[in-house]
Tab-separated table of C-alpha atoms and ligand atoms in Angstrom:
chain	number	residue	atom	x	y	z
A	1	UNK	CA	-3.638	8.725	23.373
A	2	UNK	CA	-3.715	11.098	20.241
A	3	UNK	CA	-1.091	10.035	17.627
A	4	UNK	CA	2.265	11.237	17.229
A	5	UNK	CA	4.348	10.883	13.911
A	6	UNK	CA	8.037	11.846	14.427
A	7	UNK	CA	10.729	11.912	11.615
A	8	UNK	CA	14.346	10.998	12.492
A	9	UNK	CA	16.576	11.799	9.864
A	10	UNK	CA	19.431	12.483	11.631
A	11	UNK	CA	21.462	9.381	10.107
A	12	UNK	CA	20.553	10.148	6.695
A	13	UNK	CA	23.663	12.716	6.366
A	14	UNK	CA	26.854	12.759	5.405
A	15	UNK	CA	28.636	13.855	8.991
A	16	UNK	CA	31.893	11.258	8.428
A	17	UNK	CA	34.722	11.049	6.007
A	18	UNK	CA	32.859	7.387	5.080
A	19	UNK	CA	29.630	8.735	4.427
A	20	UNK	CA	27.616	8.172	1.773
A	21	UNK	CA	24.165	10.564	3.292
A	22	UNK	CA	23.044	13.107	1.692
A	23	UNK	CA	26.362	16.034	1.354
A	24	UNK	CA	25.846	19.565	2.012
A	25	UNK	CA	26.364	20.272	-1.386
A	26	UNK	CA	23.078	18.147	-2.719
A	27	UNK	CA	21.487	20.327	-0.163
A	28	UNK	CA	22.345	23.482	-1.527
A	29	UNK	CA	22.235	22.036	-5.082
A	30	UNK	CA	18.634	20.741	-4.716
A	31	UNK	CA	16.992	23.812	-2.573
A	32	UNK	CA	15.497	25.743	-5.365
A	33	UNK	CA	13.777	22.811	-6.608
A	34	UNK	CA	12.986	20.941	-3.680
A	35	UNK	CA	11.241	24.456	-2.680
A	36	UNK	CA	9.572	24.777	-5.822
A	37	UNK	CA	8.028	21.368	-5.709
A	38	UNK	CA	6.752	21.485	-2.635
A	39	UNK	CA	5.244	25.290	-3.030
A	40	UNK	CA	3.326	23.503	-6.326
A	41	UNK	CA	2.118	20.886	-4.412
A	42	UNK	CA	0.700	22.838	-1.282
A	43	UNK	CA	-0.819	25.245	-3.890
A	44	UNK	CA	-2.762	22.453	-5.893
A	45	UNK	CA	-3.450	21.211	-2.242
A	46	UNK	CA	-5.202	24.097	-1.599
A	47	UNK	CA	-6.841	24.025	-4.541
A	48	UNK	CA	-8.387	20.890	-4.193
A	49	UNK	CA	-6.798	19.571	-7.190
A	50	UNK	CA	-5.982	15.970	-5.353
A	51	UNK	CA	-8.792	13.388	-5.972
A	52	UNK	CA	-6.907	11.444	-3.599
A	53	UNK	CA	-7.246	13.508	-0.439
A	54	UNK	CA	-10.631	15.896	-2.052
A	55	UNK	CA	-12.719	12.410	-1.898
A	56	UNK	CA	-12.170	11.943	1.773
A	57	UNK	CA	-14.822	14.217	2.771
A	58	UNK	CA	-17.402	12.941	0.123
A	59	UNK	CA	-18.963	11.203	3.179
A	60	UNK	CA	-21.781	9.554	0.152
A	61	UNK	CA	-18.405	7.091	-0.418
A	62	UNK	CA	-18.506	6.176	3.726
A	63	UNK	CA	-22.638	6.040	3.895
A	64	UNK	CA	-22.370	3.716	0.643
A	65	UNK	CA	-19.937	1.352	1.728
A	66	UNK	CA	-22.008	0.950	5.461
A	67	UNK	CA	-25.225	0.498	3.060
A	68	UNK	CA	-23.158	-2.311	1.047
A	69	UNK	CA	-21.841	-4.010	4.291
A	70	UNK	CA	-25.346	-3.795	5.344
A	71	UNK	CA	-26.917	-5.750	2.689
A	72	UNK	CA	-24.189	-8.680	2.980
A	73	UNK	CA	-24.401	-9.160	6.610
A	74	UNK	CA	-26.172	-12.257	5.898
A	75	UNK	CA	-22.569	-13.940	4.652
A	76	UNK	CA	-19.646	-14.995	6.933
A	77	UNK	CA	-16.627	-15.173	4.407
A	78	UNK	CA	-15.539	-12.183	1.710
A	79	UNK	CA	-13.152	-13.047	-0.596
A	80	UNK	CA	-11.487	-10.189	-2.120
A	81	UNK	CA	-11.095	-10.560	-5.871
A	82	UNK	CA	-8.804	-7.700	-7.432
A	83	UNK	CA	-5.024	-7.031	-7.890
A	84	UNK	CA	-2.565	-3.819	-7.771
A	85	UNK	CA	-4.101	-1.148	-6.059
A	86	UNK	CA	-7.816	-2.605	-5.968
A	87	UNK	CA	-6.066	-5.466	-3.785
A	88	UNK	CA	-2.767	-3.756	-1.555
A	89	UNK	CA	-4.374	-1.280	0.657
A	90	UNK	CA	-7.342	-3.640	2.043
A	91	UNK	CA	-4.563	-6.510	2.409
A	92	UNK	CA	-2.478	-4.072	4.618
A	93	UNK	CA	-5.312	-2.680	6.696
A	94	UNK	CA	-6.492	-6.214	7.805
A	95	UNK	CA	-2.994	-7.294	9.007
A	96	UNK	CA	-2.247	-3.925	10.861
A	97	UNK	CA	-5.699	-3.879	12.171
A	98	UNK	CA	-6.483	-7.523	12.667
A	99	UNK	CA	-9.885	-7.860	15.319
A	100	UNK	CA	-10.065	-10.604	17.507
A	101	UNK	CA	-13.622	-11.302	16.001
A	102	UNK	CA	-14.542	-9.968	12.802
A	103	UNK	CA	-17.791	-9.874	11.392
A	104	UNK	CA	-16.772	-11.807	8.476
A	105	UNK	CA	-13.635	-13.978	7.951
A	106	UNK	CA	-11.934	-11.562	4.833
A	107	UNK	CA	-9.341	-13.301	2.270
A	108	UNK	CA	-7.809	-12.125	-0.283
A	109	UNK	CA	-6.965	-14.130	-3.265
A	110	UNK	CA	-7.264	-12.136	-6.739
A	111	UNK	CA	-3.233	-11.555	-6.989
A	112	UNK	CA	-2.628	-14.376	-8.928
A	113	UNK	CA	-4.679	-16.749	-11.752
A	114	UNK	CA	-2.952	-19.596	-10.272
A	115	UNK	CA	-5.148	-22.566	-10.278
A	116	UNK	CA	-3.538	-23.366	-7.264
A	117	UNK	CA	-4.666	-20.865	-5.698
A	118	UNK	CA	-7.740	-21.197	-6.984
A	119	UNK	CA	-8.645	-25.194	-6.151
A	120	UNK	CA	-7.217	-23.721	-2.161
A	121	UNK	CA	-9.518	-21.260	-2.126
A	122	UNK	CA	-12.437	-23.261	-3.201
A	123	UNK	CA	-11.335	-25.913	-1.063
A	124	UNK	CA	-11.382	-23.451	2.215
A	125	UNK	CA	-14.578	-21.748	1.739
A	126	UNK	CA	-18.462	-22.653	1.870
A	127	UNK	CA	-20.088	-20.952	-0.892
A	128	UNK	CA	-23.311	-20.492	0.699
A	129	UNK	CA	-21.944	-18.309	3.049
A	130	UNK	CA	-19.693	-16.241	0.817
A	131	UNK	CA	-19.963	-12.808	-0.907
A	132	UNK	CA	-17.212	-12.342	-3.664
A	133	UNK	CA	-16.086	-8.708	-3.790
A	134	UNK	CA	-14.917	-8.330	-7.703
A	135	UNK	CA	-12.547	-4.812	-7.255
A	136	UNK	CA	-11.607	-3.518	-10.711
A	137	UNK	CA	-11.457	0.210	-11.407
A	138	UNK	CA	-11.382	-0.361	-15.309
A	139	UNK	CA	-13.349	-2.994	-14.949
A	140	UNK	CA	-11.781	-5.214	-17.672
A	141	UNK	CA	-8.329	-6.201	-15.755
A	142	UNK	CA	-7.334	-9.804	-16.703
A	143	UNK	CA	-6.583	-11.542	-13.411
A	144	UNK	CA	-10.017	-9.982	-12.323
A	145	UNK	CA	-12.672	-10.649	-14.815
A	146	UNK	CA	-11.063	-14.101	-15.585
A	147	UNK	CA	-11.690	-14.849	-12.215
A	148	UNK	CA	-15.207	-13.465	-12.236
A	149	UNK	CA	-16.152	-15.442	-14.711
A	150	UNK	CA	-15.117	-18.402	-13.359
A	151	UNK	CA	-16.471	-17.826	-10.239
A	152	UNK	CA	-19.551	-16.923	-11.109
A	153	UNK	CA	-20.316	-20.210	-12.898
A	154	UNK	CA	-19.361	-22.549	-9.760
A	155	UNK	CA	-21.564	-20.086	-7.789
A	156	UNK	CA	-24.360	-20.510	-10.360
A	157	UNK	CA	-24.131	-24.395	-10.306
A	158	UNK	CA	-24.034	-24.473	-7.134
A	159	UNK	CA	-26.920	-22.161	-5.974
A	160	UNK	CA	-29.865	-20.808	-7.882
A	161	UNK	CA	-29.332	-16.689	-7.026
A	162	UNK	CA	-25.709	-16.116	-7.952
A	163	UNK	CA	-25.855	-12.534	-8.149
A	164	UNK	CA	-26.835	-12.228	-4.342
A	165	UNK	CA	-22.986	-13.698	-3.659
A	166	UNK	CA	-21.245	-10.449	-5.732
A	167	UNK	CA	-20.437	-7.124	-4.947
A	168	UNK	CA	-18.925	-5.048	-7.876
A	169	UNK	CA	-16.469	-2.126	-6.659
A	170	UNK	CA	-15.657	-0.567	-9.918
A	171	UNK	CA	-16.019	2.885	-11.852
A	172	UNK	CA	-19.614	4.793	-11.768
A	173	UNK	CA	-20.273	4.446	-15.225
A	174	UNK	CA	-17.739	2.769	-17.248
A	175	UNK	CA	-16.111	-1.003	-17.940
A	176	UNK	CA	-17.440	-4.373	-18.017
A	177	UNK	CA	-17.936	-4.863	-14.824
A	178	UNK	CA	-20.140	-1.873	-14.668
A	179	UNK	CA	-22.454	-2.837	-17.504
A	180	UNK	CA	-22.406	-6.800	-16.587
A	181	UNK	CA	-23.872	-5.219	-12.929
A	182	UNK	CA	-26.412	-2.898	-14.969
A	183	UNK	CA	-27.593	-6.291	-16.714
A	184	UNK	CA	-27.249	-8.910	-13.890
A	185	UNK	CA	-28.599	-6.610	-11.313
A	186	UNK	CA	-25.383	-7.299	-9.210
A	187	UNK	CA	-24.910	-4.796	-6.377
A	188	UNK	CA	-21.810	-1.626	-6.671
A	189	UNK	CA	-19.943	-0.055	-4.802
A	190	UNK	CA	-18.365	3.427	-6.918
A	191	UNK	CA	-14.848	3.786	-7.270
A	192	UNK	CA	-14.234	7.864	-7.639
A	193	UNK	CA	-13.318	8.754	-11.054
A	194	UNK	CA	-10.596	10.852	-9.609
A	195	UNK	CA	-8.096	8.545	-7.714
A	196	UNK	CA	-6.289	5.993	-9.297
A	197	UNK	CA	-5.895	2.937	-8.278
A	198	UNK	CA	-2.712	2.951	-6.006
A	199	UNK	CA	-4.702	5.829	-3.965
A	200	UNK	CA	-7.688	4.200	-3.402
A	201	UNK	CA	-7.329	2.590	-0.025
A	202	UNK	CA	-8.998	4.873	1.623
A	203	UNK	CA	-12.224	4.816	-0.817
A	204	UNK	CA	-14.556	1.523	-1.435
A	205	UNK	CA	-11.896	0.038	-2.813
A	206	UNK	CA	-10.263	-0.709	0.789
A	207	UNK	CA	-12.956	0.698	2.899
A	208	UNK	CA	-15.674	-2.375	1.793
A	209	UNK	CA	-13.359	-5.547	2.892
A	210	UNK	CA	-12.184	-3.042	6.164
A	211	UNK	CA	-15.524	-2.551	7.653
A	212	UNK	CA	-16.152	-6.595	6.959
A	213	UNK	CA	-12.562	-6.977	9.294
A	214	UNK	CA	-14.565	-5.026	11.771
A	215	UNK	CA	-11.591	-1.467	11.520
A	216	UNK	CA	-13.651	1.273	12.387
A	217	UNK	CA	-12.973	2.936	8.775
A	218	UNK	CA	-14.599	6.216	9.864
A	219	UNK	CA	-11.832	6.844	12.073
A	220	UNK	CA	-9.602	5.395	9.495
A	221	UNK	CA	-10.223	7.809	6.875
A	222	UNK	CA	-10.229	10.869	9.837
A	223	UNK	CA	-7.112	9.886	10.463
A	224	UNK	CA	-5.832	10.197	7.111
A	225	UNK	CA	-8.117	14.076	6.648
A	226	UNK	CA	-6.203	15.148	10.064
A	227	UNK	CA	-2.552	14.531	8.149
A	228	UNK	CA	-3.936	15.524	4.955
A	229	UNK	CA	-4.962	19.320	6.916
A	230	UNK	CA	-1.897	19.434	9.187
A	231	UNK	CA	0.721	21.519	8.177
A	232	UNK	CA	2.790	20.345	10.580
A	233	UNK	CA	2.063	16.606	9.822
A	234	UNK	CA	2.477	17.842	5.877
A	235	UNK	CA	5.970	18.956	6.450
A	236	UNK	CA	6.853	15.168	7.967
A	237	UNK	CA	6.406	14.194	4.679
A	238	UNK	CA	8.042	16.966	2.598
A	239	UNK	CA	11.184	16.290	4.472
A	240	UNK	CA	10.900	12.362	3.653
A	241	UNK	CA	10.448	13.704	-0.062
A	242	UNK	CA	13.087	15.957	0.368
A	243	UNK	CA	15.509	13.150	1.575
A	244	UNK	CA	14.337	10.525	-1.079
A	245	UNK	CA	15.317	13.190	-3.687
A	246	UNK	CA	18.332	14.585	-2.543
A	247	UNK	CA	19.604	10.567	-2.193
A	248	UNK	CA	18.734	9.871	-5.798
A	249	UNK	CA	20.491	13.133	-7.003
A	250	UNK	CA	23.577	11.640	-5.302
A	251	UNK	CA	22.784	8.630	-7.048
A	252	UNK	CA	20.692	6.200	-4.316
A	253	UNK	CA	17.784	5.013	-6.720
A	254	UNK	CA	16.693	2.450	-4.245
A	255	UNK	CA	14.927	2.812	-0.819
A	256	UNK	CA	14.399	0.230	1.653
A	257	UNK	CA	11.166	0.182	4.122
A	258	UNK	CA	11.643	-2.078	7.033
A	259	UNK	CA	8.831	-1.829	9.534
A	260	UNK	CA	9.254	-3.522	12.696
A	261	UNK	CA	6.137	-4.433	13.273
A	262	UNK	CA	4.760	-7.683	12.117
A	263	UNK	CA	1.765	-5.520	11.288
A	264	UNK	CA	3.153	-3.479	9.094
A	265	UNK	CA	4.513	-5.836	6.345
A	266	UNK	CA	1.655	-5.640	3.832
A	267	UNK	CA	1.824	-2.208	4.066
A	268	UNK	CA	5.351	-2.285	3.150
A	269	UNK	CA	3.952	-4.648	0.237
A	270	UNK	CA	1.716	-1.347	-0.472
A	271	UNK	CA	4.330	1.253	-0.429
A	272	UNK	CA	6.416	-0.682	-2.498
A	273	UNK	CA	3.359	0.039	-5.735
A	274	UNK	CA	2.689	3.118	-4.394
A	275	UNK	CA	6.447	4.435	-5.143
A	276	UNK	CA	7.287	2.080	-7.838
A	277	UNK	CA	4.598	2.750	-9.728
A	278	UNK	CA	3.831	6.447	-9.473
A	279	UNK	CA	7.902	7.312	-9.417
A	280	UNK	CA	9.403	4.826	-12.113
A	281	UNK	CA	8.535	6.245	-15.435
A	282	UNK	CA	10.817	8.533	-18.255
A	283	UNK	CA	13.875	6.772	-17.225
A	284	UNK	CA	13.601	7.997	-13.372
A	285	UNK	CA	12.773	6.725	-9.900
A	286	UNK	CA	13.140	5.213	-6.859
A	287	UNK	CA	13.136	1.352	-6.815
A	288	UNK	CA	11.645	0.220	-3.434
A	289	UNK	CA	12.414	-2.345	-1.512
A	290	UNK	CA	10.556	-4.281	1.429
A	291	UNK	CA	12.716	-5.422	4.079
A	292	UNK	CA	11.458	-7.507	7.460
A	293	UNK	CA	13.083	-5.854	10.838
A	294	UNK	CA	14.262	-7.446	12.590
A	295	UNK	CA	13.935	-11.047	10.209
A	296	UNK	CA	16.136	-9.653	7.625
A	297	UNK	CA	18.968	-8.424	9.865
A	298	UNK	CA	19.946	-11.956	9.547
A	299	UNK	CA	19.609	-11.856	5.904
A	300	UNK	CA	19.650	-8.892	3.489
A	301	UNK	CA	21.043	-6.606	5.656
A	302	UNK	CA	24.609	-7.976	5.294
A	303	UNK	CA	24.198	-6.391	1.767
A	304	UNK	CA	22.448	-3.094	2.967
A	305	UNK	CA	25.475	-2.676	5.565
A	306	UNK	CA	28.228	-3.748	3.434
A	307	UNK	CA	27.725	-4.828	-0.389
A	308	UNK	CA	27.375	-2.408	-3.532
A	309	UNK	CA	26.307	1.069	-1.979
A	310	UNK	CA	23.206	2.158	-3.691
A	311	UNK	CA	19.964	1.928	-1.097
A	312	UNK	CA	18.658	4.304	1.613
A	313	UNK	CA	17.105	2.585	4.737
A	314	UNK	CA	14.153	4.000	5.937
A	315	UNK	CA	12.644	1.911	9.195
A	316	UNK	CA	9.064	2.406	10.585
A	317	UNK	CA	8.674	1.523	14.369
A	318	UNK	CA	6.021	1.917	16.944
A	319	UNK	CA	6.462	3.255	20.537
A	320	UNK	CA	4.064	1.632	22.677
A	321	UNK	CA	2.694	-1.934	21.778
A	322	UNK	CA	-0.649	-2.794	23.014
A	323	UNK	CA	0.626	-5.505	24.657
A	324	UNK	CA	4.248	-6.994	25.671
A	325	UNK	CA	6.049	-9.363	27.156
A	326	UNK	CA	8.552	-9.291	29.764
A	327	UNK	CA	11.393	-11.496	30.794
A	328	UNK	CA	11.808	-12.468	33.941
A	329	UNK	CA	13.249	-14.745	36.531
A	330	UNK	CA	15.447	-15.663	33.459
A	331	UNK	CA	17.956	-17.966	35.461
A	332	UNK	CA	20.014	-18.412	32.718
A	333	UNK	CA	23.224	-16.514	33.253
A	334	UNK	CA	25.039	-15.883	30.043
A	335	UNK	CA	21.358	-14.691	28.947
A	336	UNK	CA	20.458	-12.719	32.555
A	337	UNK	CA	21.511	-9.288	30.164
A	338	UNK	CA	17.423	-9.581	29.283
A	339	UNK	CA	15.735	-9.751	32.650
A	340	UNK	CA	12.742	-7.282	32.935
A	341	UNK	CA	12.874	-6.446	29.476
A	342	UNK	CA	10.358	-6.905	27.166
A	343	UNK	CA	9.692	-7.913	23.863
A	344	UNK	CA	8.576	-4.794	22.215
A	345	UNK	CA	12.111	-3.216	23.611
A	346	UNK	CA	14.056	-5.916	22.230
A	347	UNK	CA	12.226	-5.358	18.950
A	348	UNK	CA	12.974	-1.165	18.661
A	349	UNK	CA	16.024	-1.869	20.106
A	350	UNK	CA	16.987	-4.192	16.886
A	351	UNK	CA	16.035	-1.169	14.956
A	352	UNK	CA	18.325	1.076	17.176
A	353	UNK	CA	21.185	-1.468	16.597
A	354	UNK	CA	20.583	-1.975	12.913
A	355	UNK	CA	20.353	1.947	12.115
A	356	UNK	CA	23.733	2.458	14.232
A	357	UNK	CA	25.529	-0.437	12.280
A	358	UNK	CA	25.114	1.007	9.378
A	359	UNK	CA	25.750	4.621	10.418
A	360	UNK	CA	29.651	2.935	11.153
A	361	UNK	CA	30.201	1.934	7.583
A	362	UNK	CA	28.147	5.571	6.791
A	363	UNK	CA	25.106	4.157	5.129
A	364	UNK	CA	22.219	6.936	5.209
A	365	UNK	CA	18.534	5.527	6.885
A	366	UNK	CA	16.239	7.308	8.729
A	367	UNK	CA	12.812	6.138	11.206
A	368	UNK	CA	9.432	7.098	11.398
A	369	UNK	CA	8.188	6.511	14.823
A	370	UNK	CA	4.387	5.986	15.586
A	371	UNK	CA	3.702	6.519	18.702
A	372	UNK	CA	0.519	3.581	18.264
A	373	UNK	CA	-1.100	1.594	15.683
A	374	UNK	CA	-4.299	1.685	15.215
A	375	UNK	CA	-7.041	3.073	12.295
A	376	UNK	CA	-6.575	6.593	12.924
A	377	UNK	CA	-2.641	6.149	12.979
A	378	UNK	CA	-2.954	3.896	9.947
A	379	UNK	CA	-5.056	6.518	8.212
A	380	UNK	CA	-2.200	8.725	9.106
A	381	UNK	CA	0.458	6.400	7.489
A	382	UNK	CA	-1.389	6.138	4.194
A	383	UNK	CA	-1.712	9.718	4.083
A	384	UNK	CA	1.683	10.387	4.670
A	385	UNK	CA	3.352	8.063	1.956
A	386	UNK	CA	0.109	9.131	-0.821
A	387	UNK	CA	1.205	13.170	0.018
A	388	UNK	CA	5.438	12.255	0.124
A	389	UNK	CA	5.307	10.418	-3.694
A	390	UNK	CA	3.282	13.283	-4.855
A	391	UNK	CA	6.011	15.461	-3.565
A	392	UNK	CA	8.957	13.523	-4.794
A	393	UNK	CA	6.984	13.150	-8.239
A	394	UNK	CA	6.828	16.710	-8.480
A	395	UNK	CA	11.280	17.361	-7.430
A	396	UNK	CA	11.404	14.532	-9.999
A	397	UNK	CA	9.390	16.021	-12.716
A	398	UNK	CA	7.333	12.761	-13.432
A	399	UNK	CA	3.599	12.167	-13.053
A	400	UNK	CA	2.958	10.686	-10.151
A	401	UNK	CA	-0.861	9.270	-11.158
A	402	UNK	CA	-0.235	7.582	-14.857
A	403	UNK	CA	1.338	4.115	-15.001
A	404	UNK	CA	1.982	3.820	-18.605
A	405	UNK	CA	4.352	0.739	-18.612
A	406	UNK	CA	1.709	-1.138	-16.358
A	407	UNK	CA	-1.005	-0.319	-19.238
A	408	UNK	CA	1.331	-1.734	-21.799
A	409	UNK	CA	1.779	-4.473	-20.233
A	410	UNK	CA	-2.422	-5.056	-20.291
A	411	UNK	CA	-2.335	-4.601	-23.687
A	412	UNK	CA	-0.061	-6.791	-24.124
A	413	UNK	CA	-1.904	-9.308	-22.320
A	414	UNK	CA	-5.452	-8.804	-23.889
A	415	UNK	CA	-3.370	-8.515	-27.584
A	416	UNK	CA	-1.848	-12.369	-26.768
A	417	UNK	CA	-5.088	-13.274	-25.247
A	418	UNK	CA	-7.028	-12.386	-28.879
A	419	UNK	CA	-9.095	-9.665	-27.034
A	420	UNK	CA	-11.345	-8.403	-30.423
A	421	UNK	CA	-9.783	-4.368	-30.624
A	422	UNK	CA	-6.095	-5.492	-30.038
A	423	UNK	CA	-4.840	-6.380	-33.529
A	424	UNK	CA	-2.624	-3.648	-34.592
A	425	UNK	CA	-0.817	-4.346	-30.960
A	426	UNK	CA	-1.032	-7.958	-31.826
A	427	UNK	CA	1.123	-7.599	-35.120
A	428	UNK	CA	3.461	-5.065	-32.675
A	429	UNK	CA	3.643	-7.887	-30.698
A	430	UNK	CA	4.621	-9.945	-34.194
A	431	UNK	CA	7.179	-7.672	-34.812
A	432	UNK	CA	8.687	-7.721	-31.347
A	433	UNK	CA	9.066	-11.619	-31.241
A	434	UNK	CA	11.137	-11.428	-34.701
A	435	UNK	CA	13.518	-8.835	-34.011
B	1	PA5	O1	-2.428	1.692	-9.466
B	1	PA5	C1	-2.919	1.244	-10.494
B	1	PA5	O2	-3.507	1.981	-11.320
B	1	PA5	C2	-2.841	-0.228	-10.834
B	1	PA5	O3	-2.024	-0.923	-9.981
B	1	PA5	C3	-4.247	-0.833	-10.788
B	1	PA5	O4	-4.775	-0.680	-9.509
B	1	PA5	C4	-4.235	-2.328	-11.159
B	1	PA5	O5	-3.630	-2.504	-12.405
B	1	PA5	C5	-5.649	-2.890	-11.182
B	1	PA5	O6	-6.457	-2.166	-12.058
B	1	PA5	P1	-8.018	-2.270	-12.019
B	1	PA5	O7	-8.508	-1.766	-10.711
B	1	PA5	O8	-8.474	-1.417	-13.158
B	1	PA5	O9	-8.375	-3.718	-12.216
């Protein structure tokens, strides 16, 4: 069954005196620039000005990563070691693509410096059998390297060849990690100079702990080249980016994604970064919010349907499951209303019910409906959210690939940490604590 991506935004306007959608007027008021964006964006498109979507067809990324998978067959347990975008994207590919046996048992743990964590995760693996996958595009972030480190020496006291248990994904030429694997000999995986770290699911960064899962990441990444080259599939995402803008011109700075699908929650996890931080900067943006259908319909959506007005819904659901459950024989009469339906319908039909409650009380949302999930639809996904924040970044006016209040925040870190370099950000720092 080929994939189909539909876009329902029919409850996202204002059709009833208690609306609060998008108004006719925002529509007229918002054309010329909503046009304009989207013409610069197709243009820079076509001029392969996107590192993003450009690397996809750099097939040396795909052959590299099968190499690199290759070479650490001999292990049964990855552990993941990285954080922001070198951590998101391969966290939300394993749960919406989840094997029943994968070639190698894949955690992720380099979110957090937690010793917690930490003591856990040493306490649920077996070293010998382990390959640590350090992901750090700068090569130098502090919840990575301090990890490394650590690492590294209960590897080494523990076995004799330490570097055989690493795998470096980091920049071609550049960072600490880089030159520790030029003088350790560890093995690399390149992370393309021209996508950023939010964007690079679809490179080594994601594509490294995906294979290990056992997700077919050649169809993965096809997936995501099909949207990327679809016109029609392009202009699914302009009208998301269309919506998204016109709401925050009326004043909606927050959006809500609530998949219902317990495979798409990490992925929620990864849209919220992707749109955070590529949208939030010079005072603007959209704040984004993950939401649980149909969990928090007994929770935060009392708020969404009836507390301060200031969030768009936007729900992701799936047509067909690959499997169900059906209820039958139910013999319970005050309950009979279920017999012969299934699980999967009660689950959309949540969705249904949650999008028409708030509809009443004239609170905008909208669905995207997949009609499967599976790589090449999940390829599709990523695509479509990595093309709609460039659009909205663009109708906004901000840069969608800098994260300067994320890099303050490292410097901030490395200046308290007494990182050599850091001084004059240290006595900043001085300053800041006496004013
Ligand atoms: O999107 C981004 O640029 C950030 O979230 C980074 O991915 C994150 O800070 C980790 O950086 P690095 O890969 O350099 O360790």
């Amino acid at each position: 069954m080929k994939t189909q991506i539909s876009f329902n935004q029919n409850f996202l306007y204002a059709t009833a005196e208690n609306s609060v959608g998008i108004r006719k007027e925002t529509q007229t008021q918002t054309a010329e620039r909503v046009q304009h964006a989207i013409a610069a964006v197709e243009k820079k498109l076509a001029d392969h000005q996107y590192g993003f979507v450009e690397v996809l067809a750099e097939d040396h990324y795909l052959t590299a990563v099968e190499v690199a998978f290759e070479n650490i067959r001999w292990a049964k347990t990855l552990v993941v070691i990285g954080i922001g975008g070198s951590d998101l994207g391969a966290r939300a590919v394993q749960q919406a693509l989840e094997v029943e046996k994968p070639p190698f048992r894949v955690i992720f743990h380099g979110d957090s410096t937690d010793p917690v964590a930490i003591t856990r995760l040493l306490r649920s693996i077996n070293l010998d059998e382990t390959v640590f996958n350090i992901i750090s595009k700068s090569g130098e972030t502090v919840e990575t390297i301090s990890q490394y480190i650590y690492l590294k020496q209960v590897v080494q006291q523990s076995t004799g060849e330490w570097q055989k248990h690493f795998l470096f994904t980091t920049d071609e030429k550049n960072g600490i990690l880089r030159e520790e694997a030029d003088r350790e000999k560890v093995a690399t995986l390149p992370i393309p100079p021209t996508v950023g770290g939010r964007f690079s699911v679809l490179t080594p960064v994601g594509l490294l702990p995906a294979v290990a899962m056992g997700v077919d990441i050649r169809t993965l990444v096809r997936g995501a080249v099909e949207f990327a080259a679809s016109t029609e599939m392009r202009v699914l995402a302009q009208n998301f980016a269309t919506s998204q803008f016109q709401l925050y011109t009326q004043g909606m700075k927050l959006v809500v994604m609530a998949p219902y699908s317990v495979q798409l929650e990490e992925f929620a996890r990864w849209f919220r970064q992707l749109w955070a931080e590529s949208l939030g900067k010079d005072g603007k943006g959209i704040l984004p919010i993950q939401a649980r259908g149909p969990a928090d319909q007994h929770s935060q959506y009392q708020f969404y349907n009836q507390g301060t007005s200031m969030q768009s819904l936007f729900f992701i659901r799936i047509e067909h499951a690959a499997e169900d459950y059906t209820l039958s024989g139910i013999g319970v009469p005050a309950v009979q209303y279920l017999e012969g339906h299934s699980f999967h319908e009660i689950l959309n039909t949540e969705q249904e019910a949650s999008a028409l409650a708030l509809k009443k009380v004239g609170r905008p949302s909208a669905v995207l409906s997949m009609s499967k999930l599976d790589a090449d639809s999940l390829g599709k996904l990523f695509m479509f959210f990595e093309l709609a924040v460039v659009y909205v970044a663009e109708m906004l006016g901000v840069n969608a690939f800098d994260q300067p209040g994320v890099e303050e925040g490292k410097q901030m870190m490395y200046a308290l940490m007494g990182r050599a370099g850091f001084e004059a950000k240290r006595a900043e720092i001085e300053e800041l604590k006496k004013a």
